[in-house]
XYZ file of C-alpha atoms in Angstrom:
731
model
C 77.560 124.108 142.040
C 79.672 120.939 141.673
C 83.158 122.000 140.626
C 85.415 119.346 139.116
C 88.996 119.851 137.944
C 90.026 117.540 135.117
C 93.294 117.055 133.248
C 94.047 115.585 129.856
C 97.402 115.496 128.087
C 99.518 115.314 124.944
C 102.190 112.634 125.348
C 105.068 112.020 122.929
C 105.230 108.242 123.343
C 107.587 105.944 121.438
C 106.324 102.552 120.297
C 107.877 99.700 122.311
C 109.965 102.000 124.534
C 108.338 101.015 127.828
C 110.809 102.898 130.027
C 110.216 106.156 128.179
C 106.449 105.692 128.044
C 106.077 104.721 131.706
C 108.201 107.665 132.816
C 106.073 110.120 130.858
C 102.799 108.597 132.084
C 103.978 109.014 135.674
C 105.117 112.582 135.057
C 101.789 113.467 133.470
C 99.891 112.022 136.457
C 102.120 113.952 138.850
C 101.517 117.162 136.905
C 97.756 116.542 136.906
C 97.771 115.956 140.675
C 99.870 119.039 141.231
C 97.263 121.037 139.288
C 94.580 119.658 141.632
C 92.832 117.476 139.062
C 90.532 114.651 140.160
C 90.653 112.937 136.738
C 93.685 112.331 134.498
C 93.192 111.073 130.939
C 96.036 109.753 128.768
C 96.215 108.820 125.054
C 95.154 105.552 123.472
C 97.606 102.671 124.055
C 99.945 105.061 125.863
C 101.792 102.303 127.753
C 103.017 100.541 124.615
C 102.751 103.432 122.162
C 100.041 103.400 119.521
C 102.264 102.404 116.589
C 103.513 98.979 117.741
C 101.682 97.330 114.834
C 102.581 93.597 114.638
C 104.407 93.856 117.962
C 100.891 93.789 119.428
C 100.756 90.147 118.348
C 103.625 89.328 120.704
C 102.677 88.197 124.197
C 105.705 90.098 125.504
C 104.089 93.401 124.513
C 100.994 92.699 126.591
C 103.028 91.327 129.512
C 105.261 94.393 129.590
C 102.195 96.631 129.571
C 100.840 94.850 132.668
C 104.219 95.204 134.358
C 104.184 98.949 133.724
C 100.627 99.221 135.069
C 101.671 97.281 138.180
C 104.484 99.784 138.710
C 101.957 102.627 138.608
C 99.489 100.924 140.953
C 102.129 100.029 143.532
C 103.056 103.679 143.952
C 100.920 106.589 145.073
C 100.274 107.757 141.528
C 96.545 106.983 141.527
C 95.838 108.100 145.090
C 92.846 110.449 144.980
C 92.801 110.721 141.198
C 90.946 108.675 138.561
C 93.467 107.701 135.876
C 92.521 106.354 132.467
C 95.497 104.434 131.070
C 95.609 102.905 127.577
C 97.098 99.434 126.973
C 96.411 96.098 125.229
C 94.692 93.389 127.289
C 94.158 89.718 126.483
C 90.901 88.192 127.747
C 90.573 84.523 127.039
C 91.741 84.133 123.451
C 91.004 87.679 122.353
C 93.216 90.748 122.414
C 91.521 94.083 123.134
C 92.533 97.719 122.888
C 91.590 98.935 126.367
C 91.380 101.876 128.694
C 92.170 100.716 132.231
C 90.458 102.980 134.762
C 92.419 103.095 138.018
C 91.698 104.820 141.318
C 93.347 104.608 144.743
C 95.735 101.840 143.626
C 92.932 99.627 142.301
C 91.602 98.797 138.835
C 88.001 100.048 138.855
C 87.080 98.924 135.349
C 88.659 97.802 132.081
C 86.926 99.315 129.073
C 87.655 97.524 125.743
C 87.271 99.438 122.486
C 84.049 98.553 120.657
C 84.529 100.174 117.246
C 88.021 99.766 115.801
C 89.732 102.079 113.321
C 90.368 100.018 110.219
C 90.769 102.333 107.239
C 93.369 104.701 105.841
C 96.466 104.372 108.015
C 94.697 102.233 110.612
C 94.676 98.417 110.798
C 93.361 97.763 114.308
C 91.391 94.666 113.286
C 94.707 93.038 112.378
C 95.754 93.174 116.046
C 92.608 93.601 118.143
C 89.085 92.302 118.509
C 86.145 94.658 118.942
C 84.144 94.226 122.159
C 80.582 93.315 121.180
C 78.686 92.746 124.448
C 76.896 95.948 125.398
C 74.462 94.625 127.988
C 76.764 93.588 130.815
C 80.098 93.959 132.519
C 81.920 90.658 132.926
C 84.410 89.606 135.580
C 88.000 89.697 134.343
C 90.609 87.676 136.202
C 93.713 89.807 136.528
C 97.093 88.205 135.694
C 98.457 86.429 138.763
C 101.639 88.492 138.870
C 99.459 91.616 139.016
C 96.758 90.431 141.409
C 99.274 89.256 144.003
C 100.978 92.631 144.154
C 97.886 94.866 144.230
C 95.713 92.483 146.301
C 92.944 92.443 143.672
C 91.932 89.271 141.885
C 89.477 90.603 139.303
C 87.983 93.723 137.744
C 84.820 94.551 135.758
C 85.458 94.302 132.016
C 83.302 95.660 129.204
C 81.092 98.559 128.201
C 79.865 100.614 131.124
C 80.535 103.633 133.289
C 81.699 104.504 136.791
C 79.136 105.961 139.189
C 80.753 108.134 141.843
C 78.791 109.705 144.670
C 78.515 113.030 142.840
C 78.862 112.259 139.116
C 79.178 109.525 136.494
C 82.262 109.076 134.304
C 82.787 106.924 131.196
C 85.418 106.170 128.571
C 85.003 106.493 124.826
C 87.975 105.361 122.739
C 89.102 107.303 119.645
C 87.188 105.885 116.642
C 84.017 105.384 118.697
C 83.493 109.151 118.672
C 83.307 109.116 114.864
C 81.065 106.050 114.518
C 77.476 106.431 113.222
C 75.991 105.692 116.664
C 78.668 106.733 119.191
C 78.578 105.304 122.735
C 78.356 108.757 124.335
C 74.757 109.047 123.126
C 73.495 106.170 125.305
C 75.906 107.050 128.098
C 74.558 110.586 128.316
C 70.993 109.288 128.595
C 72.216 107.090 131.462
C 73.439 110.132 133.347
C 77.127 110.124 132.453
C 78.406 113.681 132.722
C 82.131 113.262 132.023
C 83.406 111.508 128.891
C 87.066 110.527 128.493
C 88.248 109.948 124.919
C 91.731 108.430 124.613
C 92.931 108.812 121.047
C 95.814 108.038 118.701
C 94.979 110.449 115.896
C 97.537 111.525 113.281
C 98.005 114.847 111.577
C 96.575 115.465 108.154
C 96.336 118.835 106.479
C 93.036 120.600 107.215
C 91.811 117.695 109.395
C 91.744 119.306 112.862
C 88.480 121.102 112.236
C 86.722 117.791 111.501
C 88.001 116.309 114.753
C 87.041 119.294 116.895
C 83.600 119.487 115.314
C 82.989 115.864 116.312
C 84.194 116.502 119.877
C 82.084 119.650 120.232
C 79.124 117.935 118.594
C 79.229 115.192 121.236
C 78.006 117.730 123.814
C 75.907 119.936 121.528
C 72.485 118.343 121.999
C 73.118 116.266 125.106
C 75.505 118.350 127.219
C 78.480 116.980 129.101
C 82.161 117.413 129.819
C 84.169 115.870 126.990
C 87.864 115.229 127.633
C 90.082 114.367 124.673
C 93.689 113.111 124.908
C 96.019 112.391 122.014
C 99.583 111.337 121.391
C 101.867 114.006 119.952
C 104.969 113.342 117.897
C 106.562 110.604 115.800
C 106.335 107.300 117.641
C 108.381 105.455 115.050
C 106.486 105.582 111.754
C 105.300 107.847 108.949
C 102.603 109.376 111.126
C 102.822 112.465 113.272
C 100.258 112.424 116.085
C 99.172 116.015 116.404
C 98.048 116.340 120.001
C 95.508 119.118 120.438
C 94.133 117.510 123.584
C 91.175 119.526 124.768
C 88.264 119.819 127.180
C 84.777 120.767 126.018
C 81.824 121.691 128.226
C 78.339 121.973 126.757
C 79.530 122.848 123.237
C 82.305 125.206 124.400
C 86.045 124.515 124.267
C 87.405 125.572 127.667
C 90.957 124.200 127.308
C 93.069 123.295 124.281
C 96.590 121.926 124.004
C 99.095 122.556 121.234
C 98.829 120.787 117.901
C 102.580 120.842 117.178
C 105.243 120.914 119.857
C 108.699 119.611 120.759
C 107.551 118.987 124.354
C 107.274 115.362 125.458
C 104.507 116.110 127.972
C 101.811 118.753 127.934
C 99.000 118.873 130.481
C 95.673 120.538 129.677
C 93.596 121.390 132.758
C 90.130 122.866 133.240
C 87.742 123.545 136.114
C 84.242 122.505 135.061
C 80.806 123.010 136.578
C 78.879 119.734 136.524
C 75.662 121.507 137.466
C 75.853 123.363 134.147
C 75.629 119.967 132.437
C 72.634 118.904 134.523
C 70.946 122.242 133.929
C 71.345 122.043 130.153
C 70.011 118.497 129.992
C 67.050 119.434 132.124
C 66.137 122.189 129.690
C 66.007 119.948 126.602
C 62.621 118.252 126.365
C 63.676 115.632 123.838
C 66.650 114.651 126.010
C 64.329 114.170 128.985
C 61.926 112.035 126.954
C 64.650 109.818 125.485
C 66.351 109.450 128.871
C 63.074 108.186 130.330
C 63.103 105.208 127.932
C 66.846 104.648 127.657
C 68.688 101.390 127.221
C 70.320 100.638 130.561
C 74.123 100.698 130.465
C 75.859 98.727 133.263
C 77.908 100.638 135.808
C 80.398 100.262 138.639
C 79.719 102.111 141.884
C 82.606 103.885 143.644
C 81.737 105.447 147.030
C 83.885 108.516 146.522
C 83.237 112.159 145.718
C 85.274 113.782 142.943
C 83.906 117.318 142.892
C 84.122 120.294 145.236
C 81.308 122.551 146.399
C 80.992 126.213 145.515
C 83.892 128.319 146.770
C 85.538 131.570 145.734
C 89.011 130.043 145.466
C 88.116 128.266 142.237
C 85.897 129.196 139.328
C 84.838 127.367 136.153
C 87.084 127.732 133.119
C 85.792 130.144 130.501
C 85.248 129.284 126.812
C 88.242 129.810 124.534
C 88.611 130.749 120.899
C 89.738 127.587 119.130
C 93.283 127.778 117.789
C 93.704 126.587 114.214
C 96.854 126.678 112.119
C 96.633 127.649 108.463
C 97.823 124.919 106.015
C 101.135 126.724 105.502
C 101.788 126.649 109.249
C 100.818 122.981 109.379
C 103.408 122.222 106.667
C 106.020 124.194 108.582
C 105.437 122.842 112.081
C 104.167 119.273 111.590
C 107.071 117.907 109.508
C 109.534 119.989 111.587
C 108.454 118.286 114.814
C 108.413 114.892 113.084
C 111.975 115.446 111.839
C 113.145 116.431 115.318
C 111.685 113.289 116.881
C 113.213 111.141 114.159
C 116.607 112.834 114.475
C 116.892 112.612 118.255
C 115.613 109.033 118.435
C 117.554 107.596 115.468
C 121.013 108.314 116.864
C 121.923 110.421 113.815
C 123.977 113.608 114.085
C 122.091 115.622 111.500
C 120.590 115.767 108.015
C 121.986 115.936 104.499
C 119.825 117.324 101.698
C 120.557 117.443 97.954
C 119.459 121.067 97.399
C 118.716 121.810 93.753
C 117.341 125.310 94.169
C 113.892 124.111 93.085
C 110.626 124.317 94.996
C 110.628 120.821 96.496
C 114.151 120.592 97.919
C 113.891 124.226 99.036
C 110.700 123.363 100.927
C 112.552 120.573 102.741
C 115.419 122.934 103.549
C 112.969 125.508 104.924
C 111.309 122.846 107.094
C 114.682 121.866 108.578
C 115.357 125.565 109.171
C 111.989 125.843 110.900
C 112.921 122.837 113.062
C 116.111 124.615 114.146
C 114.098 127.726 115.012
C 111.667 125.655 117.113
C 114.546 124.017 118.976
C 116.077 127.394 119.867
C 112.658 128.697 120.949
C 112.046 125.727 123.267
C 115.511 126.048 124.789
C 114.823 129.737 125.437
C 111.549 128.721 127.105
C 113.459 126.486 129.518
C 112.801 123.005 128.086
C 115.719 121.015 129.494
C 114.906 117.868 127.504
C 115.082 119.687 124.176
C 118.252 121.421 125.342
C 119.911 118.120 126.276
C 118.995 116.561 122.919
C 120.287 119.624 121.035
C 123.595 119.570 122.937
C 124.076 115.872 122.161
C 123.114 116.101 118.476
C 125.022 119.337 117.868
C 128.096 117.961 119.665
C 128.378 120.937 122.022
C 131.001 120.782 124.808
C 132.171 122.766 127.825
C 128.685 123.743 128.921
C 127.777 125.333 125.587
C 124.343 124.975 124.040
C 122.616 126.372 120.936
C 121.234 129.905 121.142
C 121.014 130.762 117.427
C 119.117 128.751 114.800
C 121.644 129.456 112.011
C 124.563 128.380 114.167
C 122.671 125.242 115.185
C 121.844 124.492 111.527
C 125.540 124.772 110.632
C 126.237 121.908 113.047
C 123.457 119.530 112.044
C 122.449 120.337 108.456
C 124.422 119.794 105.241
C 123.064 120.934 101.873
C 124.667 119.922 98.573
C 124.085 121.405 95.125
C 124.975 118.639 92.678
C 125.227 120.544 89.429
C 125.790 119.292 85.913
C 126.257 120.842 82.502
C 122.444 121.006 82.363
C 122.112 123.057 85.552
C 121.501 126.789 85.312
C 123.342 129.487 87.206
C 119.969 130.656 88.527
C 119.222 127.432 90.440
C 122.810 127.192 91.661
C 122.604 130.739 93.018
C 119.187 130.196 94.609
C 120.442 127.081 96.430
C 123.460 128.991 97.784
C 121.438 131.990 98.948
C 118.846 129.808 100.704
C 121.550 127.736 102.419
C 123.126 130.962 103.719
C 119.756 132.175 105.053
C 119.132 128.902 106.892
C 122.720 128.511 108.041
C 123.424 125.049 106.613
C 126.894 123.799 105.733
C 126.639 124.117 101.945
C 128.652 122.293 99.292
C 128.736 122.837 95.514
C 129.609 119.692 93.565
C 129.799 119.007 89.822
C 128.764 115.521 88.772
C 129.837 115.886 85.114
C 133.034 113.908 85.645
C 131.163 110.925 87.069
C 128.530 111.076 84.305
C 131.238 111.203 81.649
C 133.067 108.245 83.201
C 129.909 106.119 83.176
C 129.109 107.057 79.574
C 132.656 106.182 78.528
C 132.300 102.821 80.265
C 128.999 102.248 78.456
C 130.608 103.185 75.122
C 133.453 100.767 75.764
C 130.966 97.971 76.467
C 128.536 98.640 73.605
C 130.320 100.824 71.075
C 127.542 103.408 71.312
C 127.196 106.701 73.150
C 123.650 107.967 73.874
C 122.576 111.506 72.954
C 119.907 113.850 74.293
C 116.748 114.306 72.285
C 117.582 117.945 71.540
C 120.849 116.695 70.006
C 119.118 114.119 67.790
C 118.843 111.215 70.238
C 115.819 108.962 70.763
C 113.407 109.034 73.685
C 115.156 105.977 75.141
C 118.566 107.677 74.993
C 117.135 110.888 76.420
C 115.539 109.129 79.384
C 118.623 107.025 80.047
C 120.874 110.088 80.188
C 118.540 111.793 82.649
C 118.380 108.710 84.864
C 122.175 108.466 85.043
C 122.399 111.978 86.484
C 119.576 111.401 88.949
C 120.987 108.127 90.263
C 124.514 109.462 90.608
C 123.107 112.151 92.894
C 121.494 109.525 95.103
C 124.744 107.553 95.448
C 126.736 110.715 96.120
C 124.224 111.898 98.742
C 124.504 108.686 100.768
C 128.292 108.666 100.474
C 128.511 112.235 101.772
C 126.006 111.522 104.573
C 128.113 108.657 105.886
C 131.575 110.210 105.462
C 131.247 113.960 106.045
C 130.862 113.586 109.835
C 134.156 111.660 109.777
C 135.788 114.385 107.655
C 134.750 117.015 110.231
C 135.606 114.858 113.263
C 131.964 114.494 114.294
C 130.358 111.357 115.717
C 127.558 109.426 114.049
C 126.044 109.774 110.604
C 123.649 112.017 108.714
C 120.157 111.104 107.557
C 119.582 111.751 103.845
C 116.410 113.744 103.212
C 114.264 113.164 100.132
C 112.218 115.843 98.421
C 109.679 114.362 96.001
C 106.094 115.551 96.484
C 102.837 113.610 96.462
C 101.848 114.651 92.927
C 105.121 113.494 91.383
C 104.829 110.196 93.217
C 101.260 109.738 91.988
C 102.304 110.380 88.373
C 105.592 108.528 88.790
C 107.497 111.610 87.651
C 110.696 110.624 89.381
C 113.600 108.303 88.714
C 113.589 105.103 90.714
C 116.559 105.317 93.106
C 117.337 108.964 92.451
C 117.396 111.835 94.950
C 113.829 110.954 95.893
C 115.354 107.810 97.437
C 116.491 108.795 100.899
C 116.154 107.857 104.550
C 113.034 109.943 105.139
C 111.025 112.566 103.262
C 109.121 115.322 105.113
C 107.123 116.461 102.034
C 106.390 113.160 100.292
C 102.691 113.435 101.048
C 102.244 117.155 100.326
C 100.968 118.528 97.015
C 102.931 120.899 94.786
C 100.246 123.546 95.138
C 100.406 123.435 98.939
C 104.208 123.533 98.829
C 104.186 126.652 96.677
C 101.816 128.329 99.125
C 104.137 127.260 101.932
C 107.152 128.795 100.179
C 105.377 132.134 99.870
C 104.428 131.980 103.560
C 107.891 130.882 104.700
C 109.619 133.664 102.770
C 108.026 136.088 105.215
C 107.289 134.144 108.396
C 110.483 132.082 108.596
C 112.714 134.867 107.341
C 113.996 133.032 104.239
C 113.235 135.723 101.645
C 114.887 133.847 98.743
C 111.990 131.371 98.827
C 109.820 133.938 97.048
C 112.091 133.803 93.970
C 112.257 130.011 94.160
C 108.455 129.748 94.230
C 108.108 132.087 91.241
C 110.475 130.040 89.053
C 108.886 127.450 86.704
C 109.459 123.861 87.967
C 112.200 122.053 86.032
C 114.294 118.929 86.604
C 117.284 120.391 84.689
C 118.292 116.967 83.410
C 118.354 117.944 79.710
C 120.582 120.498 77.967
C 119.359 124.096 77.918
C 119.106 125.536 74.417
C 117.952 128.897 73.108
C 114.858 127.184 71.693
C 114.351 124.585 74.448
C 114.149 124.506 78.232
C 112.930 121.464 80.158
C 109.753 122.066 82.193
C 108.101 119.578 84.561
C 104.502 120.119 83.486
C 105.417 119.819 79.795
C 107.314 116.591 80.502
C 104.409 115.141 82.474
C 101.755 116.149 79.964
C 99.624 117.539 82.782
C 99.705 120.383 85.258
C 100.265 120.014 88.995
C 96.771 121.398 89.516
C 95.341 118.624 87.341
C 97.426 116.028 89.172
C 95.949 117.164 92.471
C 92.447 116.720 91.046
C 93.279 113.243 89.698
C 94.775 112.251 93.040
C 91.746 113.280 95.066
C 89.287 111.605 92.701
C 91.333 108.390 92.597
C 91.853 108.030 96.350
C 89.388 110.139 98.330
C 86.403 109.611 96.015
C 87.482 106.094 94.980
C 87.161 106.716 91.237
C 88.378 104.318 88.602
C 88.988 105.555 85.036
C 85.317 105.579 84.019
C 84.036 107.297 87.175
C 86.852 109.853 86.957
C 85.924 110.614 83.355
C 82.278 111.181 84.305
C 83.199 113.440 87.221
C 85.597 115.511 85.126
C 83.041 115.926 82.357
C 80.975 117.851 84.909
C 83.937 119.692 86.411
C 85.765 120.609 83.193
C 82.855 120.484 80.745
C 82.731 124.269 80.361
C 86.241 124.376 78.840
C 86.924 120.885 77.515
C 85.034 118.515 75.216
C 84.316 114.954 76.406
C 87.019 113.726 74.019
C 89.580 116.076 75.564
C 88.580 114.983 79.064
C 88.880 111.343 77.995
C 92.374 111.918 76.617
C 93.482 113.518 79.884
C 92.057 110.713 82.033
C 93.632 108.036 79.847
C 96.979 109.834 79.906
C 96.936 110.008 83.685
C 95.985 106.374 84.263
C 98.506 105.199 81.682
C 101.443 106.812 83.451
C 100.063 106.186 86.945
C 99.918 102.445 86.242
C 103.226 102.272 84.349
C 105.008 103.914 87.280
C 103.105 102.366 90.189
C 106.029 100.026 90.885
C 108.005 103.049 92.085
C 105.687 103.331 95.083
C 107.002 100.041 96.464
C 110.374 101.690 97.144
C 109.109 105.176 97.951
C 111.091 106.791 100.755
C 109.180 106.736 104.071
C 107.350 110.048 104.084
C 105.519 112.197 106.580
C 101.815 111.513 106.064
C 99.971 114.772 105.426
C 97.599 114.319 102.513
C 94.523 112.149 102.117
C 95.349 111.181 98.510
C 98.869 109.944 99.183
C 99.833 106.982 96.940
C 102.127 105.569 99.670
C 102.278 101.822 99.122
C 103.307 100.650 102.589
C 99.906 100.770 104.271
C 97.821 103.771 103.201
C 97.195 103.108 99.495
C 97.267 99.347 98.955
C 97.136 98.424 95.290
C 98.923 96.216 92.781
C 102.109 97.492 91.155
C 101.839 95.517 87.906
C 99.014 96.831 85.730
C 97.779 96.372 82.219
C 98.594 100.008 81.436
C 96.306 99.946 78.380
C 93.245 99.530 80.653
C 91.399 97.972 77.668
C 87.995 97.446 79.242
C 87.860 100.748 81.142
C 89.191 102.857 78.262
C 86.728 101.184 75.867
C 83.866 102.175 78.190
C 85.172 105.758 78.189
C 85.313 105.739 74.361
C 81.704 104.537 74.245
C 80.645 107.340 76.578
C 82.481 109.909 74.452
C 80.683 108.684 71.319
C 77.364 108.775 73.141
C 77.996 112.288 74.430
C 79.175 113.530 71.033
C 76.033 112.045 69.473
C 73.872 113.872 72.012
C 75.802 117.050 71.318
C 75.132 116.812 67.584
C 71.436 116.186 68.250
C 71.250 119.172 70.608
C 72.949 121.424 68.049
C 70.491 120.281 65.358
C 67.586 121.066 67.708
C 69.067 124.497 68.379
C 69.275 125.153 64.618
C 65.622 124.172 64.173
C 64.534 126.373 67.057
C 66.578 129.231 65.596
C 64.828 128.828 62.252
C 61.432 128.911 63.960
C 62.344 132.031 65.911
C 63.448 133.815 62.731
C 60.064 132.905 61.278
C 58.368 135.236 63.778
C 57.667 133.119 66.844
C 59.457 131.646 69.826
C 62.052 134.375 70.330
C 62.281 133.450 74.001
C 62.916 129.813 73.156
C 65.695 130.709 70.766
C 67.344 132.915 73.362
C 67.172 130.189 75.976
C 68.801 127.708 73.652
C 71.560 129.921 72.332
C 74.099 129.318 75.135
C 76.788 126.676 75.652
C 75.899 123.619 73.522
C 77.404 121.423 76.278
C 74.884 122.612 78.832
C 72.546 119.702 78.226
C 75.250 117.071 78.589
């Protein structure tokens, strides 16, 4: 029995903060050594932070990374432990995303990434080159300022593995695991038993299962110890890296880290039996046959033993039940942790939220409340870093620190109900009750005076005063009056966020939180520069349906019972007057339901459907209840308003990325913002398909009538019965 203790980690790195990142790398190595690990794996690009983006193009970024690595190698950090450290490296004229494998104060090998992530939120080909030589390791001349200090002039560079006296170890970097032919396949046939995957993978609702299935699948038919490390937290962008570092042995998860946490460092350790890997491989005939005719992968020999022999003091780690969060928990914890990182790193003193009493702003309020609960929980668990941040942000003095989430919320969270003559008492009351449950400092403001002043100014300038549609006004007047209210709220929110800390003798400023959801953004059902315009938005990439499920969950699990009433209320903007015969409703205004919007969004983005392809797909999906003409009208209506309003995405508030059909214009969903909203060619093709389908329908109905006549004549009863169902069934 060859027993090997390995350690992987979640690290909350911050892009371009080299002091912070280096400190946490060192602490994680120290914790791994203290646990007795012989291997320590860190996340992808952990020295610089994964999200440096165009900073990777600066030579300074690469130079600083080498300086940090030199600092590590000059100390005793790598003594007796193999450390895989992620950083950018320039070789010749090319820049590579690398894992630098260090042991006993030397660089054993530099492993460049071969398959780069270049879709969705990832743009690695903009900054890095993929390593393409798989048949040899080349000699890499270390920078002079490094080589002089560590007494090493060069190191092997390329695709390969490290052969120790008792086992073989190799790196596999993030995206390579998910490629059609992953490197671990050939590496396993070459005898590699331990795989180290350094990753920079972001959170997305319902995504963790896909990731874990890939990790587990890597050892399913070929055996092995698979170590996975990931960043965790907000490193300066819209993404939240969701940790969940883990260790898998022969298809079993034996150690798993948290997915969401306020901790900066989390070590995941396991004791593994390498003989179990060898035994499994020896029992699989096809593995033996393929290994006998494998493609040779180059290696570096290290005359050192990593494992221990059989002893009763240590035993292999047992398989665990994988921990998954339900989507409602993901919505609660992911954005909460992202908000905390943003708050403590931005220098702000808290948040300000325009709280309307509706589902979206109430969801944001509940997420901030959840963040406060997590902070108190971590302080109670003894996390001194979280405690220090909370004391600073909450402006505690004289040795005091937060012990109650509601009291903490009162210090860092302002909510404002900005009512008008169009607001109902119900939403006003719901906002107040929820604010009390969370503990926020709540204000109730009427904006009617400001609206009236602006309308009087407009009347002075033009001689006209606009009216709402219900009072006889036109659509243009109606929309203009709604936009005035919405934009006043945005201006008032930013004014309060900057001045309220001064009013209450507090330092700093407040971050304004937005609360538009992904479906409204997709449809453009929001006013440009209204309350959706804010500093950051924790729900901007979450669907209305998921938010409503979250509200029901949070009413019980977060202790905010008023959320149940908020979720049950019909969504309304309350920007038009309420009459006995009229009440404004979101879905009526949009001309589509939130459920339909979610379907449109997924077909447009995830399944890459244009208008014609979407029409065809929805004819199958909705054909049982809608005619082709009705489906066509719905598709045209969606694309008309999507394209008219696409320009709003260019100024969309930076939002937590959580949904795969987000229309976020910054980097995830790159499209034009000036469209021909008539879509003449595409809509004409849809019209032709509708005519063709209606023609087929008429022909089918005529055939059914003929068959029915035959059956009444005494024959073919079975045929008539078979043809008497839904006339759309043949379409």
